[in-house]
CSV table of C-alpha atoms in Angstrom, one decimal:
chain,number,residue,atom,x,y,z
A,1,UNK,CA,64.5,68.8,-142.0
A,2,UNK,CA,61.0,68.7,-140.9
A,3,UNK,CA,59.4,70.4,-144.2
A,4,UNK,CA,56.8,68.5,-146.1
A,5,UNK,CA,58.5,67.1,-149.2
A,6,UNK,CA,57.2,68.1,-152.7
A,7,UNK,CA,57.0,64.5,-153.6
A,8,UNK,CA,55.7,62.1,-151.1
A,9,UNK,CA,58.0,59.5,-149.4
A,10,UNK,CA,56.0,56.4,-150.6
A,11,UNK,CA,56.5,58.1,-154.3
A,12,UNK,CA,60.1,58.7,-153.5
A,13,UNK,CA,60.5,55.0,-152.5
A,14,UNK,CA,59.0,54.0,-155.7
A,15,UNK,CA,61.2,56.4,-158.0
A,16,UNK,CA,64.4,55.2,-156.2
A,17,UNK,CA,63.5,51.4,-156.5
A,18,UNK,CA,62.4,51.9,-160.1
A,19,UNK,CA,65.9,53.7,-160.9
A,20,UNK,CA,67.8,51.1,-159.1
A,21,UNK,CA,66.3,48.2,-160.8
A,22,UNK,CA,66.7,50.0,-164.0
A,23,UNK,CA,70.6,50.5,-163.4
A,24,UNK,CA,71.0,47.0,-162.1
A,25,UNK,CA,69.7,45.7,-165.4
A,26,UNK,CA,72.2,48.2,-167.2
A,27,UNK,CA,74.9,47.2,-164.9
A,28,UNK,CA,74.5,43.4,-165.7
A,29,UNK,CA,74.4,44.2,-169.4
A,30,UNK,CA,77.5,46.5,-169.2
A,31,UNK,CA,79.7,44.2,-167.1
A,32,UNK,CA,78.6,41.1,-169.0
A,33,UNK,CA,79.3,42.4,-172.4
A,34,UNK,CA,82.8,43.9,-171.3
A,35,UNK,CA,83.8,40.4,-169.6
A,36,UNK,CA,82.7,38.6,-172.9
A,37,UNK,CA,84.6,41.1,-175.1
A,38,UNK,CA,87.8,41.0,-172.9
A,39,UNK,CA,87.7,37.2,-172.3
A,40,UNK,CA,86.5,36.1,-175.8
A,41,UNK,CA,84.0,34.1,-174.3
A,42,UNK,CA,80.1,33.8,-174.2
A,43,UNK,CA,78.7,36.2,-171.6
A,44,UNK,CA,77.6,33.6,-169.0
A,45,UNK,CA,81.1,31.8,-169.2
A,46,UNK,CA,83.0,35.2,-169.1
A,47,UNK,CA,81.2,36.1,-165.8
A,48,UNK,CA,82.2,32.8,-164.2
A,49,UNK,CA,85.7,33.0,-165.5
A,50,UNK,CA,86.2,36.4,-163.8
A,51,UNK,CA,86.6,34.6,-160.4
A,52,UNK,CA,89.6,32.8,-161.8
A,53,UNK,CA,93.0,34.4,-160.3
A,54,UNK,CA,94.4,35.2,-163.6
A,55,UNK,CA,91.3,37.5,-164.3
A,56,UNK,CA,91.6,39.4,-161.1
A,57,UNK,CA,92.7,42.7,-162.9
A,58,UNK,CA,89.7,42.6,-165.1
A,59,UNK,CA,87.2,41.5,-162.1
A,60,UNK,CA,88.6,44.4,-160.0
A,61,UNK,CA,88.0,46.9,-163.0
A,62,UNK,CA,84.5,45.7,-163.7
A,63,UNK,CA,83.5,45.5,-160.0
A,64,UNK,CA,84.2,49.2,-159.7
A,65,UNK,CA,82.2,49.9,-162.8
A,66,UNK,CA,79.3,47.9,-161.4
A,67,UNK,CA,79.4,50.0,-158.0
A,68,UNK,CA,79.3,53.2,-159.8
A,69,UNK,CA,76.2,52.0,-162.2
A,70,UNK,CA,74.4,50.2,-159.5
A,71,UNK,CA,74.8,52.7,-156.6
A,72,UNK,CA,75.9,56.2,-157.6
A,73,UNK,CA,73.9,56.5,-160.8
A,74,UNK,CA,70.4,55.7,-159.3
A,75,UNK,CA,71.3,57.9,-156.3
A,76,UNK,CA,72.3,60.9,-158.2
A,77,UNK,CA,69.3,60.8,-160.6
A,78,UNK,CA,66.9,60.3,-157.7
A,79,UNK,CA,68.5,63.0,-155.8
A,80,UNK,CA,68.1,65.4,-158.6
A,81,UNK,CA,64.4,64.7,-159.1
A,82,UNK,CA,63.5,65.3,-155.6
A,83,UNK,CA,65.8,68.2,-154.7
A,84,UNK,CA,67.3,71.0,-157.0
A,85,UNK,CA,70.5,70.7,-155.0
A,86,UNK,CA,71.3,66.8,-155.2
A,87,UNK,CA,74.7,66.6,-153.6
A,88,UNK,CA,73.2,68.7,-150.5
A,89,UNK,CA,70.3,66.2,-150.5
A,90,UNK,CA,72.8,63.2,-150.5
A,91,UNK,CA,74.7,64.8,-147.6
A,92,UNK,CA,77.7,66.3,-149.2
A,93,UNK,CA,78.6,69.3,-147.1
A,94,UNK,CA,81.7,70.7,-145.5
A,95,UNK,CA,80.5,70.9,-141.7
A,96,UNK,CA,83.3,68.5,-140.5
A,97,UNK,CA,85.7,68.7,-137.6
A,98,UNK,CA,89.0,66.7,-137.0
A,99,UNK,CA,87.3,65.3,-133.7
A,100,UNK,CA,84.4,63.8,-135.5
A,101,UNK,CA,86.9,61.8,-137.6
A,102,UNK,CA,88.8,60.7,-134.5
A,103,UNK,CA,85.5,59.4,-132.9
A,104,UNK,CA,84.5,57.7,-136.2
A,105,UNK,CA,88.0,55.9,-136.1
A,106,UNK,CA,87.5,54.8,-132.6
A,107,UNK,CA,84.0,53.7,-133.5
A,108,UNK,CA,85.4,51.7,-136.3
A,109,UNK,CA,87.4,49.4,-134.2
A,110,UNK,CA,84.6,48.9,-131.6
A,111,UNK,CA,82.2,48.3,-134.4
A,112,UNK,CA,84.4,45.6,-135.8
A,113,UNK,CA,84.5,43.7,-132.6
A,114,UNK,CA,80.9,43.9,-132.2
A,115,UNK,CA,80.4,42.7,-135.8
A,116,UNK,CA,83.0,39.8,-135.1
A,117,UNK,CA,80.7,38.7,-132.1
A,118,UNK,CA,77.5,38.9,-134.1
A,119,UNK,CA,79.2,36.8,-136.9
A,120,UNK,CA,79.9,33.9,-134.4
A,121,UNK,CA,76.1,34.3,-133.3
A,122,UNK,CA,74.9,34.2,-136.8
A,123,UNK,CA,76.8,31.0,-137.3
A,124,UNK,CA,74.9,29.5,-134.2
A,125,UNK,CA,71.4,30.3,-135.7
A,126,UNK,CA,69.8,26.9,-136.4
A,127,UNK,CA,68.6,26.5,-140.1
A,128,UNK,CA,66.5,23.6,-141.7
A,129,UNK,CA,68.8,21.5,-143.9
A,130,UNK,CA,67.8,23.0,-147.3
A,131,UNK,CA,68.0,26.5,-146.1
A,132,UNK,CA,71.4,25.9,-144.5
A,133,UNK,CA,72.6,24.4,-147.9
A,134,UNK,CA,71.5,27.3,-149.6
A,135,UNK,CA,72.9,29.7,-147.4
A,136,UNK,CA,76.3,28.0,-147.2
A,137,UNK,CA,76.3,28.0,-151.2
A,138,UNK,CA,75.5,31.8,-151.3
A,139,UNK,CA,78.3,32.3,-148.7
A,140,UNK,CA,81.0,30.3,-150.8
A,141,UNK,CA,80.0,32.1,-153.9
A,142,UNK,CA,80.6,35.5,-151.9
A,143,UNK,CA,83.7,34.4,-150.5
A,144,UNK,CA,85.0,33.1,-154.0
A,145,UNK,CA,84.3,36.3,-155.7
A,146,UNK,CA,85.9,38.4,-153.0
A,147,UNK,CA,89.1,36.1,-152.9
A,148,UNK,CA,89.4,36.1,-156.6
A,149,UNK,CA,89.9,40.1,-156.4
A,150,UNK,CA,91.8,39.9,-153.1
A,151,UNK,CA,94.9,37.9,-154.5
A,152,UNK,CA,97.5,40.6,-153.7
A,153,UNK,CA,101.2,39.5,-154.2
A,154,UNK,CA,102.6,43.1,-154.0
A,155,UNK,CA,102.3,46.5,-152.3
A,156,UNK,CA,100.8,48.1,-155.5
A,157,UNK,CA,98.4,45.4,-155.7
A,158,UNK,CA,97.5,45.9,-152.2
A,159,UNK,CA,97.2,49.7,-152.7
A,160,UNK,CA,95.0,48.9,-155.8
A,161,UNK,CA,92.7,46.6,-153.8
A,162,UNK,CA,92.4,49.5,-151.0
A,163,UNK,CA,90.9,51.4,-153.9
A,164,UNK,CA,88.8,48.9,-155.6
A,165,UNK,CA,87.7,46.7,-152.6
A,166,UNK,CA,87.6,49.5,-149.9
A,167,UNK,CA,87.4,52.9,-151.1
A,168,UNK,CA,85.1,52.6,-154.2
A,169,UNK,CA,82.3,50.3,-152.6
A,170,UNK,CA,82.4,52.4,-149.3
A,171,UNK,CA,81.7,55.7,-151.3
A,172,UNK,CA,79.2,54.3,-153.7
A,173,UNK,CA,77.2,52.2,-151.1
A,174,UNK,CA,77.0,55.1,-148.6
A,175,UNK,CA,75.6,57.5,-151.1
A,176,UNK,CA,72.9,55.0,-152.2
A,177,UNK,CA,72.0,53.8,-148.8
A,178,UNK,CA,72.8,56.4,-146.2
A,179,UNK,CA,72.4,59.3,-148.6
A,180,UNK,CA,69.4,58.4,-150.7
A,181,UNK,CA,67.5,55.6,-149.1
A,182,UNK,CA,67.8,56.2,-145.5
A,183,UNK,CA,66.2,59.7,-145.5
A,184,UNK,CA,63.1,58.2,-147.4
A,185,UNK,CA,62.6,55.6,-144.7
A,186,UNK,CA,63.0,58.0,-142.0
A,187,UNK,CA,60.6,60.5,-143.6
A,188,UNK,CA,58.2,57.8,-144.5
A,189,UNK,CA,58.1,56.1,-141.1
A,190,UNK,CA,58.6,59.3,-139.0
A,191,UNK,CA,61.0,57.4,-137.0
A,192,UNK,CA,64.8,57.8,-136.9
A,193,UNK,CA,65.2,54.3,-135.5
A,194,UNK,CA,62.7,52.7,-138.1
A,195,UNK,CA,64.3,54.4,-141.1
A,196,UNK,CA,68.0,53.4,-139.9
A,197,UNK,CA,67.2,50.0,-139.2
A,198,UNK,CA,65.2,49.3,-142.4
A,199,UNK,CA,68.0,50.8,-144.5
A,200,UNK,CA,70.6,48.6,-142.5
A,201,UNK,CA,68.6,45.5,-143.1
A,202,UNK,CA,68.5,46.2,-146.8
A,203,UNK,CA,72.1,47.1,-147.0
A,204,UNK,CA,73.0,43.8,-145.3
A,205,UNK,CA,70.7,41.7,-147.4
A,206,UNK,CA,72.0,43.0,-150.8
A,207,UNK,CA,75.4,41.2,-150.0
A,208,UNK,CA,73.7,37.8,-150.1
A,209,UNK,CA,75.5,36.6,-147.0
A,210,UNK,CA,73.5,34.9,-144.4
A,211,UNK,CA,76.3,34.2,-142.2
A,212,UNK,CA,77.4,37.8,-142.2
A,213,UNK,CA,73.9,39.2,-142.1
A,214,UNK,CA,74.0,40.3,-138.5
A,215,UNK,CA,77.4,41.8,-138.6
A,216,UNK,CA,76.7,43.9,-141.6
A,217,UNK,CA,73.3,45.0,-140.3
A,218,UNK,CA,75.1,46.3,-137.3
A,219,UNK,CA,77.4,48.0,-139.2
A,220,UNK,CA,74.6,49.7,-141.3
A,221,UNK,CA,73.2,50.9,-138.0
A,222,UNK,CA,76.4,52.3,-137.1
A,223,UNK,CA,76.7,53.9,-140.4
A,224,UNK,CA,73.0,55.1,-140.1
A,225,UNK,CA,73.3,56.8,-136.8
A,226,UNK,CA,76.6,58.7,-137.9
A,227,UNK,CA,74.8,60.1,-141.2
A,228,UNK,CA,71.5,60.9,-139.4
A,229,UNK,CA,73.1,62.7,-136.3
A,230,UNK,CA,76.1,64.4,-138.5
A,231,UNK,CA,74.0,65.0,-141.6
A,232,UNK,CA,77.3,64.5,-143.3
A,233,UNK,CA,77.8,61.4,-145.8
A,234,UNK,CA,81.7,61.8,-145.6
A,235,UNK,CA,81.9,60.6,-142.1
A,236,UNK,CA,79.9,57.5,-142.9
A,237,UNK,CA,81.9,56.9,-145.9
A,238,UNK,CA,85.0,57.1,-143.8
A,239,UNK,CA,84.0,54.4,-141.4
A,240,UNK,CA,82.7,52.2,-144.2
A,241,UNK,CA,86.2,52.7,-145.9
A,242,UNK,CA,88.2,51.9,-142.6
A,243,UNK,CA,86.0,48.7,-142.2
A,244,UNK,CA,86.8,47.6,-145.6
A,245,UNK,CA,90.3,48.5,-145.6
A,246,UNK,CA,90.8,46.5,-142.3
A,247,UNK,CA,89.5,43.3,-144.2
A,248,UNK,CA,91.8,44.1,-147.3
A,249,UNK,CA,94.8,44.4,-145.1
A,250,UNK,CA,94.0,41.3,-143.3
A,251,UNK,CA,93.7,39.4,-146.5
A,252,UNK,CA,97.2,41.0,-147.7
A,253,UNK,CA,98.9,40.2,-144.6
A,254,UNK,CA,97.6,36.6,-144.6
A,255,UNK,CA,98.4,36.1,-148.1
A,256,UNK,CA,102.0,37.4,-147.6
A,257,UNK,CA,102.4,35.1,-144.6
A,258,UNK,CA,101.1,32.1,-146.5
A,259,UNK,CA,98.0,31.5,-144.6
A,260,UNK,CA,94.8,30.3,-146.5
A,261,UNK,CA,92.7,33.2,-147.4
A,262,UNK,CA,89.5,31.4,-146.4
A,263,UNK,CA,90.7,31.3,-142.9
A,264,UNK,CA,91.9,35.0,-143.0
A,265,UNK,CA,88.4,36.0,-144.1
A,266,UNK,CA,87.0,34.2,-140.6
A,267,UNK,CA,86.0,37.4,-138.7
A,268,UNK,CA,84.2,35.7,-135.8
A,269,UNK,CA,84.9,36.7,-132.3
A,270,UNK,CA,83.6,35.4,-128.9
A,271,UNK,CA,80.1,36.6,-128.3
A,272,UNK,CA,80.8,38.0,-124.9
A,273,UNK,CA,83.4,40.4,-126.5
A,274,UNK,CA,80.4,41.9,-128.4
A,275,UNK,CA,78.5,43.0,-125.1
A,276,UNK,CA,81.7,44.8,-124.1
A,277,UNK,CA,82.2,46.1,-127.6
A,278,UNK,CA,78.5,47.4,-127.5
A,279,UNK,CA,79.1,49.6,-124.4
A,280,UNK,CA,82.1,51.0,-125.9
A,281,UNK,CA,80.2,51.9,-129.1
A,282,UNK,CA,77.5,53.7,-126.9
A,283,UNK,CA,80.4,55.6,-125.2
A,284,UNK,CA,81.9,56.6,-128.3
A,285,UNK,CA,78.8,57.6,-129.8
A,286,UNK,CA,78.0,59.9,-126.9
A,287,UNK,CA,81.4,61.5,-127.5
A,288,UNK,CA,80.7,61.8,-131.2
A,289,UNK,CA,77.2,63.3,-130.8
A,290,UNK,CA,78.6,65.9,-128.4
A,291,UNK,CA,81.1,67.1,-131.0
A,292,UNK,CA,78.6,66.9,-133.8
A,293,UNK,CA,76.4,69.2,-131.7
A,294,UNK,CA,79.2,71.8,-131.6
A,295,UNK,CA,79.9,71.6,-135.4
A,296,UNK,CA,76.1,71.9,-136.1
A,297,UNK,CA,75.7,74.8,-133.7
A,298,UNK,CA,78.5,76.5,-135.5
A,299,UNK,CA,76.4,76.3,-138.8
A,300,UNK,CA,73.3,77.6,-137.0
A,301,UNK,CA,75.2,80.8,-135.7
A,302,UNK,CA,76.8,81.2,-139.4
A,303,UNK,CA,73.3,81.1,-140.9
A,304,UNK,CA,71.9,83.7,-138.7
A,305,UNK,CA,74.7,86.2,-139.1
C-alpha cells in the first residue's frame, strides 16, 4: 500500500474528477431524454413531473440508471486507468468473516443514533436569512424527490424500494467515494484521517442537504474507517445499505400507519444521545479492528506459504 503510484495522486484526482464530470453530463442527457420520451413532455417539464406520485416507477428506474452512470462508470474507468486490476483497486476482495459483518451491523445502529443527534445539532446552526431560505429550499426539493419514490403501498413495492433506494445507491456510492476517491485523498495527503474526512465531506455535500450535512459526513467517516481498516468495499456497502434500508423501512411503516411521510423522515434525536452513541461506536470499532486484524493476518500467512 505504500508503493509510489505510477500516476501521481494529484493527477489521479484530476482524472477522476474529469471522468466524474463527463459522466454527470452523460447522465443528465440520458435521464432527461428517457423521461421526456416516456412522459411525452419537454425535457425540463418531464424531469419535474417525475416527482409526481403517478410517475414513481419511472423515477425509481431512472434514479437507478443515474446512480450507475454517475458513480460506477467513472469509478471503473478510473480504476482501470490507474491499476491493471481495477476491481482489486476498488476494494473488491474475498477477505471477510461473519464477525466483521456482525460488528458492522452493531456499528450501523450506533451510527444512526449518532447521526440523529447530529441532525438535531445541524438544525440549531444559525444561518443568515438568505442562506437559511436557500438551504431550506434545497432540503424541501431533496425530500420531495425522495418521497416521490418512497410511495410504497404494498410489500412488493417495499422490496423494490429496498433495491432502488437502499441497495443500488449504497453499492454505487461506496464504489465511487470509498473505492475510488478515498485512496486518492489518503495517498495525496499521506494521512488516513485527512483522506477519510475529505471524502466524507464531499460525500455529504453531493446530497445537497444542509440540514443533513453533519449526519451524512459522520456516516461517511464511519464508512471510510471501515473501508480503510478492512481494505474491503463489501463491508462499507453493507453498512451503507443497512442505513438506507432502515430509512426505507421507516417510510414504509409510516405510510402503512397513515403518518405523514414528512414526519416519518424526521431523523433528529436528543443531542446527548449522540455522546453516548459516539462512545459505543468507538467500542464497536475496536472490536471490528481486532477481528479485521485476524482476517488480514490470515491473508499474510497465506501469501507467504
